[in-house]
Amino acid sequence: MIAMLAPVAGAAGDIRDIRGPIVSPPSHAWWPYLVLVAAAVIVAIVVRTIVRRRRKPLSPDAEAIRALESARELIERGDPQAFGSRVSDAVRMYVERAFDVHAPRRTTDELLADLMTDDSPVASHRAALGVFLEFCDLAKYARWSLSQTAMTGMLDSAEAFVRATASPGVGP
């Protein structure tokens, strides 16, 4: 019996003990997602740039007319303060873009002083613009209550001013 055990004992020496699991290195599968996100961002930037280049910017008078048209809803709502603010801002932004005069942050008197030189294209509209801006200031700051008729008249005079001083051949 001992003879039989010897070859088994020798063979048992060849068998190795069980070891722990083999840990594979972490997968580097995150980089394709990073490449995909980077490609999507680049495509979005390119598309946005192309769309912006193709879109023709509005002329100052067309932009002002559009802003003035949006003020019509405030007439129907009967909100003279918001109406005065929106109409005044539209005309001031038009003046700034069309005549290269910084208008939005200036007082009415400062703005009129800059625009009322004799060679200004606004010179023939001095009185109308001055009265219009004064009414806007009264509605915005003094909280004057304007009737719908008065607001409609102010809007019509603002549109008339923009159309009269717009560059020839350019329109909405």
JSON list of C-alpha atoms in Angstrom, two decimals:
[
{"chain": "A", "resi": 1, "resn": "MET", "atom": "CA", "xyz": [0.00, 0.00, 0.00]},
{"chain": "A", "resi": 2, "resn": "ILE", "atom": "CA", "xyz": [2.82, 2.35, 0.61]},
{"chain": "A", "resi": 3, "resn": "ALA", "atom": "CA", "xyz": [4.00, 1.87, -2.93]},
{"chain": "A", "resi": 4, "resn": "MET", "atom": "CA", "xyz": [0.73, 3.03, -4.20]},
{"chain": "A", "resi": 5, "resn": "LEU", "atom": "CA", "xyz": [0.69, 6.12, -2.09]},
{"chain": "A", "resi": 6, "resn": "ALA", "atom": "CA", "xyz": [4.07, 7.29, -3.24]},
{"chain": "A", "resi": 7, "resn": "PRO", "atom": "CA", "xyz": [3.12, 8.10, -6.83]},
{"chain": "A", "resi": 8, "resn": "VAL", "atom": "CA", "xyz": [0.02, 9.86, -5.57]},
{"chain": "A", "resi": 9, "resn": "ALA", "atom": "CA", "xyz": [2.02, 11.90, -3.12]},
{"chain": "A", "resi": 10, "resn": "GLY", "atom": "CA", "xyz": [4.44, 12.85, -5.87]},
{"chain": "A", "resi": 11, "resn": "ALA", "atom": "CA", "xyz": [1.61, 13.86, -8.12]},
{"chain": "A", "resi": 12, "resn": "ALA", "atom": "CA", "xyz": [0.01, 15.86, -5.35]},
{"chain": "A", "resi": 13, "resn": "GLY", "atom": "CA", "xyz": [3.14, 17.99, -5.18]},
{"chain": "A", "resi": 14, "resn": "ASP", "atom": "CA", "xyz": [2.56, 19.06, -8.77]},
{"chain": "A", "resi": 15, "resn": "ILE", "atom": "CA", "xyz": [-0.90, 20.40, -8.05]},
{"chain": "A", "resi": 16, "resn": "ARG", "atom": "CA", "xyz": [-0.92, 24.01, -7.04]},
{"chain": "A", "resi": 17, "resn": "ASP", "atom": "CA", "xyz": [-3.25, 25.53, -4.50]},
{"chain": "A", "resi": 18, "resn": "ILE", "atom": "CA", "xyz": [-6.25, 27.64, -5.53]},
{"chain": "A", "resi": 19, "resn": "ARG", "atom": "CA", "xyz": [-5.46, 31.32, -5.90]},
{"chain": "A", "resi": 20, "resn": "GLY", "atom": "CA", "xyz": [-7.78, 34.33, -5.79]},
{"chain": "A", "resi": 21, "resn": "PRO", "atom": "CA", "xyz": [-9.58, 35.62, -8.90]},
{"chain": "A", "resi": 22, "resn": "ILE", "atom": "CA", "xyz": [-7.54, 37.34, -11.55]},
{"chain": "A", "resi": 23, "resn": "VAL", "atom": "CA", "xyz": [-8.50, 41.00, -11.65]},
{"chain": "A", "resi": 24, "resn": "SER", "atom": "CA", "xyz": [-8.54, 42.38, -15.15]},
{"chain": "A", "resi": 25, "resn": "PRO", "atom": "CA", "xyz": [-7.45, 45.99, -15.66]},
{"chain": "A", "resi": 26, "resn": "PRO", "atom": "CA", "xyz": [-10.31, 48.53, -15.75]},
{"chain": "A", "resi": 27, "resn": "SER", "atom": "CA", "xyz": [-11.90, 48.99, -19.14]},
{"chain": "A", "resi": 28, "resn": "HIS", "atom": "CA", "xyz": [-11.01, 52.17, -21.02]},
{"chain": "A", "resi": 29, "resn": "ALA", "atom": "CA", "xyz": [-14.35, 52.27, -22.81]},
{"chain": "A", "resi": 30, "resn": "TRP", "atom": "CA", "xyz": [-15.11, 55.85, -21.65]},
{"chain": "A", "resi": 31, "resn": "TRP", "atom": "CA", "xyz": [-13.07, 57.53, -24.41]},
{"chain": "A", "resi": 32, "resn": "PRO", "atom": "CA", "xyz": [-15.56, 56.76, -27.24]},
{"chain": "A", "resi": 33, "resn": "TYR", "atom": "CA", "xyz": [-18.22, 58.63, -25.28]},
{"chain": "A", "resi": 34, "resn": "LEU", "atom": "CA", "xyz": [-15.89, 61.58, -24.85]},
{"chain": "A", "resi": 35, "resn": "VAL", "atom": "CA", "xyz": [-15.15, 61.62, -28.59]},
{"chain": "A", "resi": 36, "resn": "LEU", "atom": "CA", "xyz": [-18.89, 61.45, -29.35]},
{"chain": "A", "resi": 37, "resn": "VAL", "atom": "CA", "xyz": [-19.70, 64.37, -27.03]},
{"chain": "A", "resi": 38, "resn": "ALA", "atom": "CA", "xyz": [-16.85, 66.46, -28.46]},
{"chain": "A", "resi": 39, "resn": "ALA", "atom": "CA", "xyz": [-18.04, 65.76, -32.01]},
{"chain": "A", "resi": 40, "resn": "ALA", "atom": "CA", "xyz": [-21.61, 66.75, -31.09]},
{"chain": "A", "resi": 41, "resn": "VAL", "atom": "CA", "xyz": [-20.40, 70.04, -29.59]},
{"chain": "A", "resi": 42, "resn": "ILE", "atom": "CA", "xyz": [-18.33, 70.83, -32.68]},
{"chain": "A", "resi": 43, "resn": "VAL", "atom": "CA", "xyz": [-21.27, 70.07, -35.00]},
{"chain": "A", "resi": 44, "resn": "ALA", "atom": "CA", "xyz": [-23.56, 72.29, -32.89]},
{"chain": "A", "resi": 45, "resn": "ILE", "atom": "CA", "xyz": [-21.09, 75.19, -33.05]},
{"chain": "A", "resi": 46, "resn": "VAL", "atom": "CA", "xyz": [-20.67, 74.83, -36.82]},
{"chain": "A", "resi": 47, "resn": "VAL", "atom": "CA", "xyz": [-24.44, 74.71, -37.41]},
{"chain": "A", "resi": 48, "resn": "ARG", "atom": "CA", "xyz": [-25.02, 77.74, -35.18]},
{"chain": "A", "resi": 49, "resn": "THR", "atom": "CA", "xyz": [-22.33, 79.71, -37.01]},
{"chain": "A", "resi": 50, "resn": "ILE", "atom": "CA", "xyz": [-23.77, 78.85, -40.42]},
{"chain": "A", "resi": 51, "resn": "VAL", "atom": "CA", "xyz": [-27.30, 79.82, -39.35]},
{"chain": "A", "resi": 52, "resn": "ARG", "atom": "CA", "xyz": [-26.11, 83.14, -37.94]},
{"chain": "A", "resi": 53, "resn": "ARG", "atom": "CA", "xyz": [-24.21, 83.98, -41.11]},
{"chain": "A", "resi": 54, "resn": "ARG", "atom": "CA", "xyz": [-27.20, 83.23, -43.31]},
{"chain": "A", "resi": 55, "resn": "ARG", "atom": "CA", "xyz": [-29.65, 85.22, -41.21]},
{"chain": "A", "resi": 56, "resn": "LYS", "atom": "CA", "xyz": [-29.80, 88.77, -42.49]},
{"chain": "A", "resi": 57, "resn": "PRO", "atom": "CA", "xyz": [-29.86, 91.27, -39.64]},
{"chain": "A", "resi": 58, "resn": "LEU", "atom": "CA", "xyz": [-32.84, 93.57, -39.51]},
{"chain": "A", "resi": 59, "resn": "SER", "atom": "CA", "xyz": [-32.35, 97.21, -40.34]},
{"chain": "A", "resi": 60, "resn": "PRO", "atom": "CA", "xyz": [-32.74, 99.61, -37.41]},
{"chain": "A", "resi": 61, "resn": "ASP", "atom": "CA", "xyz": [-36.10, 100.85, -38.68]},
{"chain": "A", "resi": 62, "resn": "ALA", "atom": "CA", "xyz": [-37.46, 97.33, -39.27]},
{"chain": "A", "resi": 63, "resn": "GLU", "atom": "CA", "xyz": [-36.40, 96.30, -35.78]},
{"chain": "A", "resi": 64, "resn": "ALA", "atom": "CA", "xyz": [-38.03, 99.40, -34.30]},
{"chain": "A", "resi": 65, "resn": "ILE", "atom": "CA", "xyz": [-41.29, 98.84, -36.20]},
{"chain": "A", "resi": 66, "resn": "ARG", "atom": "CA", "xyz": [-41.35, 95.24, -34.96]},
{"chain": "A", "resi": 67, "resn": "ALA", "atom": "CA", "xyz": [-40.82, 96.39, -31.37]},
{"chain": "A", "resi": 68, "resn": "LEU", "atom": "CA", "xyz": [-43.51, 99.04, -31.71]},
{"chain": "A", "resi": 69, "resn": "GLU", "atom": "CA", "xyz": [-45.98, 96.49, -33.08]},
{"chain": "A", "resi": 70, "resn": "SER", "atom": "CA", "xyz": [-45.39, 94.35, -30.00]},
{"chain": "A", "resi": 71, "resn": "ALA", "atom": "CA", "xyz": [-46.49, 97.32, -27.86]},
{"chain": "A", "resi": 72, "resn": "ARG", "atom": "CA", "xyz": [-50.03, 97.17, -29.29]},
{"chain": "A", "resi": 73, "resn": "GLU", "atom": "CA", "xyz": [-50.95, 94.40, -26.87]},
{"chain": "A", "resi": 74, "resn": "LEU", "atom": "CA", "xyz": [-50.17, 96.75, -23.97]},
{"chain": "A", "resi": 75, "resn": "ILE", "atom": "CA", "xyz": [-52.71, 99.24, -25.32]},
{"chain": "A", "resi": 76, "resn": "GLU", "atom": "CA", "xyz": [-55.40, 96.58, -25.21]},
{"chain": "A", "resi": 77, "resn": "ARG", "atom": "CA", "xyz": [-54.33, 95.55, -21.71]},
{"chain": "A", "resi": 78, "resn": "GLY", "atom": "CA", "xyz": [-54.45, 99.18, -20.59]},
{"chain": "A", "resi": 79, "resn": "ASP", "atom": "CA", "xyz": [-50.98, 99.28, -19.02]},
{"chain": "A", "resi": 80, "resn": "PRO", "atom": "CA", "xyz": [-49.64, 102.80, -19.67]},
{"chain": "A", "resi": 81, "resn": "GLN", "atom": "CA", "xyz": [-46.40, 102.39, -17.68]},
{"chain": "A", "resi": 82, "resn": "ALA", "atom": "CA", "xyz": [-45.31, 99.24, -19.51]},
{"chain": "A", "resi": 83, "resn": "PHE", "atom": "CA", "xyz": [-46.50, 100.76, -22.79]},
{"chain": "A", "resi": 84, "resn": "GLY", "atom": "CA", "xyz": [-44.51, 103.97, -22.25]},
{"chain": "A", "resi": 85, "resn": "SER", "atom": "CA", "xyz": [-41.43, 102.01, -21.35]},
{"chain": "A", "resi": 86, "resn": "ARG", "atom": "CA", "xyz": [-41.62, 99.66, -24.33]},
{"chain": "A", "resi": 87, "resn": "VAL", "atom": "CA", "xyz": [-42.33, 102.39, -26.89]},
{"chain": "A", "resi": 88, "resn": "SER", "atom": "CA", "xyz": [-39.64, 104.66, -25.48]},
{"chain": "A", "resi": 89, "resn": "ASP", "atom": "CA", "xyz": [-37.09, 101.83, -25.50]},
{"chain": "A", "resi": 90, "resn": "ALA", "atom": "CA", "xyz": [-37.96, 100.96, -29.10]},
{"chain": "A", "resi": 91, "resn": "VAL", "atom": "CA", "xyz": [-37.49, 104.54, -30.28]},
{"chain": "A", "resi": 92, "resn": "ARG", "atom": "CA", "xyz": [-34.30, 105.01, -28.25]},
{"chain": "A", "resi": 93, "resn": "MET", "atom": "CA", "xyz": [-32.79, 101.78, -29.61]},
{"chain": "A", "resi": 94, "resn": "TYR", "atom": "CA", "xyz": [-33.72, 102.90, -33.13]},
{"chain": "A", "resi": 95, "resn": "VAL", "atom": "CA", "xyz": [-32.05, 106.26, -32.59]},
{"chain": "A", "resi": 96, "resn": "GLU", "atom": "CA", "xyz": [-28.93, 104.59, -31.23]},
{"chain": "A", "resi": 97, "resn": "ARG", "atom": "CA", "xyz": [-28.59, 102.14, -34.12]},
{"chain": "A", "resi": 98, "resn": "ALA", "atom": "CA", "xyz": [-29.67, 104.48, -36.92]},
{"chain": "A", "resi": 99, "resn": "PHE", "atom": "CA", "xyz": [-27.87, 107.67, -35.88]},
{"chain": "A", "resi": 100, "resn": "ASP", "atom": "CA", "xyz": [-24.96, 106.28, -33.81]},
{"chain": "A", "resi": 101, "resn": "VAL", "atom": "CA", "xyz": [-26.00, 108.19, -30.69]},
{"chain": "A", "resi": 102, "resn": "HIS", "atom": "CA", "xyz": [-25.94, 106.43, -27.32]},
{"chain": "A", "resi": 103, "resn": "ALA", "atom": "CA", "xyz": [-29.60, 106.81, -26.40]},
{"chain": "A", "resi": 104, "resn": "PRO", "atom": "CA", "xyz": [-30.97, 104.19, -23.99]},
{"chain": "A", "resi": 105, "resn": "ARG", "atom": "CA", "xyz": [-29.28, 105.44, -20.81]},
{"chain": "A", "resi": 106, "resn": "ARG", "atom": "CA", "xyz": [-29.57, 109.15, -21.48]},
{"chain": "A", "resi": 107, "resn": "THR", "atom": "CA", "xyz": [-32.20, 111.50, -20.24]},
{"chain": "A", "resi": 108, "resn": "THR", "atom": "CA", "xyz": [-34.62, 112.91, -22.76]},
{"chain": "A", "resi": 109, "resn": "ASP", "atom": "CA", "xyz": [-32.97, 116.34, -22.62]},
{"chain": "A", "resi": 110, "resn": "GLU", "atom": "CA", "xyz": [-29.48, 114.88, -23.22]},
{"chain": "A", "resi": 111, "resn": "LEU", "atom": "CA", "xyz": [-30.73, 112.82, -26.13]},
{"chain": "A", "resi": 112, "resn": "LEU", "atom": "CA", "xyz": [-32.55, 115.71, -27.74]},
{"chain": "A", "resi": 113, "resn": "ALA", "atom": "CA", "xyz": [-29.50, 117.97, -27.34]},
{"chain": "A", "resi": 114, "resn": "ASP", "atom": "CA", "xyz": [-27.36, 115.45, -29.27]},
{"chain": "A", "resi": 115, "resn": "LEU", "atom": "CA", "xyz": [-29.93, 114.91, -32.00]},
{"chain": "A", "resi": 116, "resn": "MET", "atom": "CA", "xyz": [-31.07, 118.45, -32.56]},
{"chain": "A", "resi": 117, "resn": "THR", "atom": "CA", "xyz": [-28.15, 119.83, -34.51]},
{"chain": "A", "resi": 118, "resn": "ASP", "atom": "CA", "xyz": [-29.13, 121.42, -37.80]},
{"chain": "A", "resi": 119, "resn": "ASP", "atom": "CA", "xyz": [-27.40, 118.76, -39.93]},
{"chain": "A", "resi": 120, "resn": "SER", "atom": "CA", "xyz": [-29.10, 115.88, -38.11]},
{"chain": "A", "resi": 121, "resn": "PRO", "atom": "CA", "xyz": [-31.68, 113.84, -40.07]},
{"chain": "A", "resi": 122, "resn": "VAL", "atom": "CA", "xyz": [-33.93, 114.24, -37.04]},
{"chain": "A", "resi": 123, "resn": "ALA", "atom": "CA", "xyz": [-33.82, 118.04, -37.15]},
{"chain": "A", "resi": 124, "resn": "SER", "atom": "CA", "xyz": [-37.13, 118.34, -39.00]},
{"chain": "A", "resi": 125, "resn": "HIS", "atom": "CA", "xyz": [-38.79, 116.15, -36.35]},
{"chain": "A", "resi": 126, "resn": "ARG", "atom": "CA", "xyz": [-37.56, 118.06, -33.29]},
{"chain": "A", "resi": 127, "resn": "ALA", "atom": "CA", "xyz": [-40.90, 119.03, -31.86]},
{"chain": "A", "resi": 128, "resn": "ALA", "atom": "CA", "xyz": [-42.63, 115.70, -32.49]},
{"chain": "A", "resi": 129, "resn": "LEU", "atom": "CA", "xyz": [-39.79, 113.64, -31.00]},
{"chain": "A", "resi": 130, "resn": "GLY", "atom": "CA", "xyz": [-39.51, 115.90, -27.97]},
{"chain": "A", "resi": 131, "resn": "VAL", "atom": "CA", "xyz": [-43.24, 115.74, -27.23]},
{"chain": "A", "resi": 132, "resn": "PHE", "atom": "CA", "xyz": [-43.29, 111.99, -27.80]},
{"chain": "A", "resi": 133, "resn": "LEU", "atom": "CA", "xyz": [-40.39, 111.33, -25.40]},
{"chain": "A", "resi": 134, "resn": "GLU", "atom": "CA", "xyz": [-41.89, 113.65, -22.78]},
{"chain": "A", "resi": 135, "resn": "PHE", "atom": "CA", "xyz": [-45.16, 111.68, -22.87]},
{"chain": "A", "resi": 136, "resn": "CYS", "atom": "CA", "xyz": [-43.20, 108.44, -22.56]},
{"chain": "A", "resi": 137, "resn": "ASP", "atom": "CA", "xyz": [-41.34, 109.84, -19.54]},
{"chain": "A", "resi": 138, "resn": "LEU", "atom": "CA", "xyz": [-44.59, 110.93, -17.94]},
{"chain": "A", "resi": 139, "resn": "ALA", "atom": "CA", "xyz": [-46.07, 107.46, -18.43]},
{"chain": "A", "resi": 140, "resn": "LYS", "atom": "CA", "xyz": [-42.94, 105.68, -17.18]},
{"chain": "A", "resi": 141, "resn": "TYR", "atom": "CA", "xyz": [-41.81, 107.84, -14.28]},
{"chain": "A", "resi": 142, "resn": "ALA", "atom": "CA", "xyz": [-44.77, 110.00, -13.24]},
{"chain": "A", "resi": 143, "resn": "ARG", "atom": "CA", "xyz": [-47.19, 107.08, -13.70]},
{"chain": "A", "resi": 144, "resn": "TRP", "atom": "CA", "xyz": [-49.58, 109.13, -15.78]},
{"chain": "A", "resi": 145, "resn": "SER", "atom": "CA", "xyz": [-52.70, 107.27, -16.73]},
{"chain": "A", "resi": 146, "resn": "LEU", "atom": "CA", "xyz": [-52.99, 107.38, -20.49]},
{"chain": "A", "resi": 147, "resn": "SER", "atom": "CA", "xyz": [-56.17, 106.54, -22.32]},
{"chain": "A", "resi": 148, "resn": "GLN", "atom": "CA", "xyz": [-56.17, 103.96, -25.09]},
{"chain": "A", "resi": 149, "resn": "THR", "atom": "CA", "xyz": [-56.63, 106.80, -27.57]},
{"chain": "A", "resi": 150, "resn": "ALA", "atom": "CA", "xyz": [-53.57, 108.61, -26.23]},
{"chain": "A", "resi": 151, "resn": "MET", "atom": "CA", "xyz": [-51.48, 105.42, -26.30]},
{"chain": "A", "resi": 152, "resn": "THR", "atom": "CA", "xyz": [-52.60, 104.69, -29.87]},
{"chain": "A", "resi": 153, "resn": "GLY", "atom": "CA", "xyz": [-51.64, 108.25, -30.86]},
{"chain": "A", "resi": 154, "resn": "MET", "atom": "CA", "xyz": [-48.22, 107.85, -29.22]},
{"chain": "A", "resi": 155, "resn": "LEU", "atom": "CA", "xyz": [-47.65, 104.56, -31.02]},
{"chain": "A", "resi": 156, "resn": "ASP", "atom": "CA", "xyz": [-48.70, 106.07, -34.35]},
{"chain": "A", "resi": 157, "resn": "SER", "atom": "CA", "xyz": [-46.39, 109.04, -33.85]},
{"chain": "A", "resi": 158, "resn": "ALA", "atom": "CA", "xyz": [-43.48, 106.73, -32.96]},
{"chain": "A", "resi": 159, "resn": "GLU", "atom": "CA", "xyz": [-44.06, 104.67, -36.10]},
{"chain": "A", "resi": 160, "resn": "ALA", "atom": "CA", "xyz": [-44.34, 107.83, -38.19]},
{"chain": "A", "resi": 161, "resn": "PHE", "atom": "CA", "xyz": [-41.05, 109.12, -36.74]},
{"chain": "A", "resi": 162, "resn": "VAL", "atom": "CA", "xyz": [-39.25, 105.84, -37.51]},
{"chain": "A", "resi": 163, "resn": "ARG", "atom": "CA", "xyz": [-40.62, 105.67, -41.05]},
{"chain": "A", "resi": 164, "resn": "ALA", "atom": "CA", "xyz": [-39.84, 109.34, -41.74]},
{"chain": "A", "resi": 165, "resn": "THR", "atom": "CA", "xyz": [-36.22, 109.09, -40.56]},
{"chain": "A", "resi": 166, "resn": "ALA", "atom": "CA", "xyz": [-35.48, 105.65, -41.99]},
{"chain": "A", "resi": 167, "resn": "SER", "atom": "CA", "xyz": [-32.82, 105.30, -44.62]},
{"chain": "A", "resi": 168, "resn": "PRO", "atom": "CA", "xyz": [-34.27, 105.56, -48.12]},
{"chain": "A", "resi": 169, "resn": "GLY", "atom": "CA", "xyz": [-34.83, 102.22, -49.79]},
{"chain": "A", "resi": 170, "resn": "VAL", "atom": "CA", "xyz": [-34.73, 100.38, -46.50]},
{"chain": "A", "resi": 171, "resn": "GLY", "atom": "CA", "xyz": [-37.93, 99.30, -44.91]},
{"chain": "A", "resi": 172, "resn": "PRO", "atom": "CA", "xyz": [-39.58, 96.55, -42.91]}
]
